[in-house]
Amino acid sequence: MPLINSYALWNNKGGVGKSTISFHLSMRYAETHPNEKILVIDLCPQSNSSMMLLGGGTVGDERVIELCSRAVPKSVVGYVSTVITNGRGAKLPNPHDFLVHVNDYNKGAPNNLYLLCGDGNMEPMAPAINEAASAKALTPAAQPWKWVIEIFKNFVAGLADNEDNWMVFVDTNPSFSIYTQMAVVAVNRLLTPINADDSSKTAASAMVALLHGTNPLHPIYGSWTFAEVAKKQGVSVPKIHLLIGNRLTQFDGPAKAFAALSDATASALYDIYAKNTDYFVPSTVQINNKDKFREYYSIPLRDFNAAGVVCAHLGRLLSSMKQGNYSVYDAEVKVNADKISECLKAIDNIVKKL
């Protein structure tokens, strides 16, 4: 049986680098695992990871628009609209019909990298998706909400039609709208970028509450939350695999950039872990304090300097970058070899933990 591993990059706080990490991580993982097929599902309506993968800059943006403008868009919207139009009980579309072979558009990408393109129309389509999810169930077994929420979970499962092993990365939007819920449900594990500042403490706790609910339930809306409906309808929620401390030098400076999480954020998440270890991927060592928790479940990722930003703008592999000046729109940006090495090492450290 082929093996499918799946991760969503999600935190309900914006500006933590989900799309940039999705780009660099998928490109590097594909480069270092040539015998696997790697897929990025872009469920952020801004489609930034799709744009970067398809060549970056204006070229990548134009390619995203072309894919999304087809009669049947070769994008997340094309797939979702086809499934919902066909209705429950109909045979699901072949997921391979919607995949983009990234190297066909971007020769700088590894040959084993695929994309289900992001689409800005996912946002205006959200009411229609919500309507399908809230349809009246004609029988107890119908479960329209579960059917909709698991659309991309079934898409991923549909990849297992041959002997290929797949690694799936899902890029997400910060808001916990229905398409973000679909993104989270599609995977087994979460990679959660968190800024190394104390404001991430609230965001981290809120993220866990959105996924698993609160105890006690809110007296007014508690029974309507994603977490409660998921429990009632048997929808699996992914476990937290890794907390990625991103943009560390922005807050602490290079000398302190080894700490992946601030003390406040680490304390908040360790308290959650101590009471609910099943929210996290099982550890292979005993964890009985905050420092051990931080060491096992978090990893530092220095902020992407000019090397990482230019590389993403050009849709290039980090390993292909050389020291020199690069044109970014109307500006010339200098990239230093040591900065390229720093970015590459940081991504490789994450790849090793998958």
Coordinates of C-alpha atoms in Angstrom, one line a residue:
M1 CA 0.0 0.0 0.0
P2 CA 1.3 3.5 -0.8
L3 CA 2.1 5.8 2.1
I4 CA 0.5 9.2 2.4
N5 CA 1.7 11.7 5.0
S6 CA -0.1 15.0 5.3
Y7 CA 0.6 18.2 7.1
A8 CA -1.3 21.5 7.2
L9 CA 0.5 24.8 8.1
W10 CA -2.0 26.6 10.2
N11 CA -2.2 29.1 13.0
N12 CA -5.2 31.4 13.3
K13 CA -2.8 34.4 13.6
G14 CA -1.8 36.2 10.4
G15 CA 1.7 37.2 9.4
V16 CA 3.5 34.1 10.8
G17 CA 4.9 33.0 7.4
K18 CA 2.6 30.0 6.5
S19 CA 2.8 30.5 2.7
T20 CA 6.5 31.2 2.6
I21 CA 7.3 28.2 4.7
S22 CA 4.9 26.1 2.6
F23 CA 6.9 27.1 -0.5
H24 CA 10.4 26.5 0.9
L25 CA 9.4 23.3 2.7
S26 CA 7.7 21.7 -0.2
M27 CA 10.5 22.6 -2.7
R28 CA 13.2 21.4 -0.4
Y29 CA 11.3 18.2 0.6
A30 CA 10.8 17.4 -3.0
E31 CA 14.4 18.0 -3.8
T32 CA 15.7 15.7 -1.0
H33 CA 13.0 13.0 -1.5
P34 CA 13.1 12.2 -5.3
N35 CA 11.3 8.9 -4.8
E36 CA 8.2 10.4 -3.3
K37 CA 5.6 12.7 -4.9
I38 CA 5.0 15.9 -3.1
L39 CA 1.7 17.9 -3.3
V40 CA 0.8 21.4 -2.1
I41 CA -2.9 22.1 -1.6
D42 CA -3.3 25.9 -1.5
L43 CA -6.4 26.7 0.5
C44 CA -5.5 30.3 1.2
P45 CA -7.5 32.6 -1.2
Q46 CA -4.5 34.8 -1.5
S47 CA -2.8 31.9 -3.4
N48 CA 0.7 33.2 -2.4
S49 CA 2.2 29.7 -2.2
S50 CA 0.8 28.8 -5.6
M51 CA 2.2 32.0 -7.1
M52 CA 5.7 31.2 -5.7
L53 CA 5.6 27.6 -6.8
L54 CA 4.5 28.5 -10.4
G55 CA 7.5 30.9 -10.9
G56 CA 7.1 33.7 -8.5
G57 CA 6.4 37.4 -9.0
T58 CA 4.3 38.6 -11.9
V59 CA 4.8 35.4 -13.9
G60 CA 3.6 33.2 -11.1
D61 CA 0.6 35.4 -10.5
E62 CA -0.4 35.3 -14.2
R63 CA -0.1 31.5 -14.2
V64 CA -2.4 31.3 -11.1
I65 CA -5.0 33.5 -12.9
E66 CA -4.9 31.4 -16.0
L67 CA -5.5 28.1 -14.1
C68 CA -8.3 29.7 -12.2
S69 CA -10.0 31.2 -15.3
R70 CA -10.6 28.0 -17.1
A71 CA -14.1 26.7 -17.8
V72 CA -13.5 24.2 -15.0
P73 CA -10.8 25.8 -12.9
K74 CA -7.7 23.7 -12.3
S75 CA -7.8 24.8 -8.7
V76 CA -9.3 24.2 -5.3
V77 CA -12.4 26.0 -6.4
G78 CA -12.7 23.8 -9.5
Y79 CA -12.5 20.7 -7.4
V80 CA -14.9 21.8 -4.7
S81 CA -17.5 23.2 -7.1
T82 CA -17.4 19.9 -9.1
V83 CA -17.9 17.8 -6.0
I84 CA -20.8 20.0 -4.6
T85 CA -22.5 20.2 -8.0
N86 CA -22.4 16.5 -8.5
G87 CA -23.9 16.0 -5.1
R88 CA -23.6 13.5 -2.3
G89 CA -23.5 9.9 -3.4
A90 CA -21.9 10.7 -6.8
K91 CA -18.5 9.4 -7.6
L92 CA -15.8 11.8 -6.6
P93 CA -13.8 13.4 -9.4
N94 CA -10.3 12.0 -10.1
P95 CA -8.0 14.2 -8.0
H96 CA -5.2 13.8 -10.6
D97 CA -7.4 15.7 -13.2
F98 CA -6.9 18.9 -11.0
L99 CA -3.3 18.6 -10.2
V100 CA -0.7 20.9 -11.7
H101 CA 2.8 19.4 -12.4
V102 CA 4.8 22.3 -11.1
N103 CA 7.8 21.7 -13.3
D104 CA 5.7 22.2 -16.4
Y105 CA 5.3 25.8 -15.4
N106 CA 8.5 26.4 -13.3
K107 CA 11.6 24.6 -14.6
G108 CA 13.3 25.6 -11.4
A109 CA 11.1 23.2 -9.4
P110 CA 11.8 19.5 -8.7
N111 CA 10.1 17.1 -11.1
N112 CA 8.2 15.3 -8.3
L113 CA 6.3 18.4 -7.1
Y114 CA 2.6 18.9 -7.7
L115 CA 0.0 21.6 -6.8
L116 CA -3.7 22.0 -6.3
C117 CA -3.7 25.6 -7.1
G118 CA -5.1 28.3 -4.8
D119 CA -8.0 30.4 -6.0
G120 CA -9.2 33.8 -5.0
N121 CA -12.8 32.7 -5.7
M122 CA -12.7 30.5 -2.7
E123 CA -13.7 33.4 -0.5
P124 CA -16.8 34.4 -2.4
M125 CA -17.7 30.7 -2.8
A126 CA -17.6 30.2 1.0
P127 CA -21.4 31.0 1.4
A128 CA -22.3 28.3 -1.1
I129 CA -20.0 25.8 0.7
N130 CA -21.6 26.7 4.0
E131 CA -25.0 26.2 2.4
A132 CA -24.1 22.7 1.2
A133 CA -22.8 21.9 4.6
S134 CA -25.9 23.1 6.4
A135 CA -28.3 21.3 4.1
K136 CA -31.1 19.3 5.8
A137 CA -30.1 15.7 6.3
L138 CA -32.8 13.5 4.8
T139 CA -31.5 10.5 6.7
P140 CA -29.4 10.2 9.9
A141 CA -26.5 8.8 7.8
A142 CA -26.4 11.6 5.3
Q143 CA -24.3 14.0 7.4
P144 CA -24.0 16.8 4.8
W145 CA -21.6 18.9 7.1
K146 CA -19.2 16.0 7.4
W147 CA -19.4 15.3 3.6
V148 CA -18.4 18.9 2.9
I149 CA -15.8 19.2 5.6
E150 CA -14.0 16.1 4.4
I151 CA -13.9 17.0 0.7
F152 CA -10.2 17.6 0.7
K153 CA -9.6 14.7 3.1
N154 CA -11.2 12.5 0.4
F155 CA -9.1 14.3 -2.3
V156 CA -5.9 13.3 -0.5
A157 CA -7.2 9.7 0.0
G158 CA -7.9 9.5 -3.7
L159 CA -4.2 9.9 -4.5
A160 CA -3.6 6.4 -3.3
D161 CA -4.4 4.8 -6.7
N162 CA -1.0 3.5 -7.4
E163 CA 2.3 2.6 -5.6
D164 CA 3.5 6.2 -5.3
N165 CA 4.2 7.5 -1.8
W166 CA 2.9 11.0 -1.3
M167 CA 3.8 13.9 1.1
V168 CA 1.1 16.5 1.2
F169 CA 1.4 20.0 2.5
V170 CA -1.7 22.2 2.9
D171 CA -1.3 26.0 3.0
T172 CA -4.1 27.7 4.9
N173 CA -5.7 31.1 5.7
P174 CA -5.6 32.4 9.3
S175 CA -9.3 32.7 9.6
F176 CA -11.2 29.6 10.7
S177 CA -13.7 29.9 7.9
I178 CA -15.2 26.8 6.3
Y179 CA -12.5 26.3 3.7
T180 CA -9.9 26.5 6.5
Q181 CA -11.8 23.9 8.4
M182 CA -11.7 21.7 5.3
A183 CA -8.0 22.3 5.0
V184 CA -7.3 21.2 8.6
V185 CA -9.5 18.1 8.4
A186 CA -7.7 17.0 5.2
V187 CA -4.5 16.2 7.1
N188 CA -3.2 14.0 10.0
R189 CA -0.8 16.5 11.5
L190 CA -0.3 20.3 12.0
L191 CA 2.8 22.4 11.5
T192 CA 2.1 25.6 13.4
P193 CA 4.3 28.7 12.8
I194 CA 4.4 30.9 15.8
N195 CA 6.1 34.3 16.2
A196 CA 8.5 34.3 19.1
D197 CA 6.7 37.1 20.9
D198 CA 4.3 36.9 23.8
S199 CA 1.3 37.9 21.7
S200 CA 1.5 34.4 20.3
K201 CA 0.4 33.0 23.6
T202 CA -3.2 34.1 23.0
A203 CA -3.2 32.9 19.4
A204 CA -1.8 29.5 20.4
S205 CA -4.4 28.9 23.0
A206 CA -7.2 30.1 20.7
M207 CA -6.0 27.7 18.0
V208 CA -6.4 24.8 20.4
A209 CA -9.8 26.0 21.5
L210 CA -11.0 26.2 17.9
L211 CA -9.8 22.7 17.1
H212 CA -10.9 21.0 20.4
G213 CA -13.5 23.3 22.0
T214 CA -13.6 24.6 25.6
N215 CA -14.7 23.0 28.9
P216 CA -17.3 24.1 29.9
L217 CA -19.0 24.9 26.5
H218 CA -20.1 28.4 25.9
P219 CA -23.8 28.5 27.0
I220 CA -24.9 30.2 23.7
Y221 CA -22.8 29.1 20.8
G222 CA -20.8 26.2 22.3
S223 CA -22.8 23.4 20.6
W224 CA -22.5 25.1 17.2
T225 CA -18.7 25.2 17.1
F226 CA -16.5 23.3 14.7
A227 CA -15.1 21.3 17.6
E228 CA -18.4 20.1 18.9
V229 CA -19.9 19.3 15.6
A230 CA -16.7 17.4 14.6
K231 CA -17.0 15.3 17.8
K232 CA -20.7 14.5 17.2
Q233 CA -20.1 13.6 13.5
G234 CA -16.9 11.6 14.0
V235 CA -14.6 14.0 12.1
S236 CA -11.0 13.5 13.0
V237 CA -8.9 16.6 14.1
P238 CA -5.2 16.6 13.3
K239 CA -2.5 16.5 16.0
I240 CA 0.1 19.1 16.5
H241 CA 3.4 17.8 15.1
L242 CA 5.7 20.8 15.4
L243 CA 5.6 24.4 16.5
I244 CA 7.8 26.5 14.3
G245 CA 9.2 29.6 15.9
N246 CA 9.4 32.0 13.0
R247 CA 10.9 35.4 12.6
L248 CA 12.9 35.0 15.7
T249 CA 15.5 37.6 15.1
Q250 CA 12.7 40.2 14.6
F251 CA 12.0 40.0 18.3
D252 CA 15.1 38.7 20.1
G253 CA 18.1 39.4 17.8
P254 CA 20.4 36.8 16.3
A255 CA 22.0 36.0 19.7
K256 CA 18.8 34.7 21.1
A257 CA 17.3 33.1 18.0
F258 CA 17.8 29.6 19.3
A259 CA 14.6 29.6 21.3
A260 CA 11.7 28.5 19.2
L261 CA 9.0 29.8 21.5
S262 CA 8.8 32.6 24.0
D263 CA 8.4 31.6 27.6
A264 CA 4.8 32.8 27.7
T265 CA 3.8 30.9 24.6
A266 CA 5.7 27.8 25.8
S267 CA 4.1 27.9 29.2
A268 CA 0.6 28.2 27.7
L269 CA 1.1 25.3 25.3
Y270 CA 2.8 23.1 27.9
D271 CA -0.2 23.6 30.2
I272 CA -2.5 22.5 27.4
Y273 CA -0.2 19.6 26.6
A274 CA -0.1 18.4 30.3
K275 CA -3.9 18.2 30.4
N276 CA -4.4 16.9 26.8
T277 CA -1.4 15.0 25.5
D278 CA -3.6 13.5 22.8
Y279 CA -3.8 17.0 21.1
F280 CA -0.1 16.4 20.1
V281 CA 1.7 13.7 18.1
P282 CA 2.9 11.1 20.7
S283 CA 6.4 11.9 22.0
T284 CA 9.1 9.3 22.1
V285 CA 10.6 10.7 25.4
Q286 CA 9.2 11.6 28.7
I287 CA 8.1 15.3 28.9
N288 CA 7.4 16.6 32.3
N289 CA 8.3 20.3 32.1
K290 CA 8.1 23.3 29.9
D291 CA 11.7 23.2 28.7
K292 CA 11.4 19.5 27.6
F293 CA 8.2 20.3 25.8
R294 CA 9.8 23.2 24.0
E295 CA 12.8 21.1 23.0
Y296 CA 10.7 18.3 21.7
Y297 CA 7.8 20.0 20.0
S298 CA 9.3 23.3 18.7
I299 CA 12.0 24.2 16.3
P300 CA 13.5 27.6 15.5
L301 CA 13.3 29.1 12.1
R302 CA 15.2 32.3 11.7
D303 CA 13.3 34.9 9.8
F304 CA 13.7 34.6 6.0
N305 CA 16.3 37.1 5.1
A306 CA 16.9 38.5 1.6
A307 CA 18.0 35.1 0.4
G308 CA 14.7 33.4 1.3
V309 CA 12.5 36.3 0.1
V310 CA 14.3 36.7 -3.3
C311 CA 14.3 32.9 -3.7
A312 CA 10.5 32.8 -3.2
H313 CA 10.0 35.8 -5.5
L314 CA 11.8 33.9 -8.3
G315 CA 10.2 30.5 -7.6
R316 CA 13.7 29.0 -7.1
L317 CA 15.1 26.3 -4.9
L318 CA 17.2 27.6 -2.1
S319 CA 20.0 25.3 -3.1
S320 CA 20.2 26.8 -6.5
M321 CA 20.8 30.3 -5.2
K322 CA 24.2 31.9 -5.5
Q323 CA 25.7 35.0 -4.0
G324 CA 25.0 38.0 -6.2
N325 CA 22.5 40.6 -7.1
Y326 CA 18.9 39.7 -8.1
S327 CA 16.2 41.7 -9.8
V328 CA 13.0 42.0 -7.7
Y329 CA 10.5 44.1 -9.6
D330 CA 12.4 47.4 -10.1
A331 CA 15.0 46.9 -7.4
E332 CA 18.4 45.1 -7.3
V333 CA 18.7 43.0 -4.1
K334 CA 22.1 41.6 -3.0
V335 CA 22.0 38.0 -1.6
N336 CA 25.0 36.8 0.5
A337 CA 26.1 33.2 0.4
D338 CA 26.1 32.9 4.2
K339 CA 22.4 34.0 4.3
I340 CA 21.5 31.3 1.7
S341 CA 23.2 28.7 3.9
E342 CA 21.3 29.9 7.0
C343 CA 18.0 29.6 5.2
L344 CA 18.8 26.2 3.8
K345 CA 19.9 24.9 7.2
A346 CA 16.7 26.1 8.9
I347 CA 14.5 24.4 6.3
D348 CA 16.5 21.2 6.5
N349 CA 16.0 21.1 10.2
I350 CA 12.3 21.0 9.7
V351 CA 12.5 18.5 6.9
K352 CA 14.4 16.1 9.3
K353 CA 11.5 16.3 11.8
L354 CA 8.8 15.2 9.4

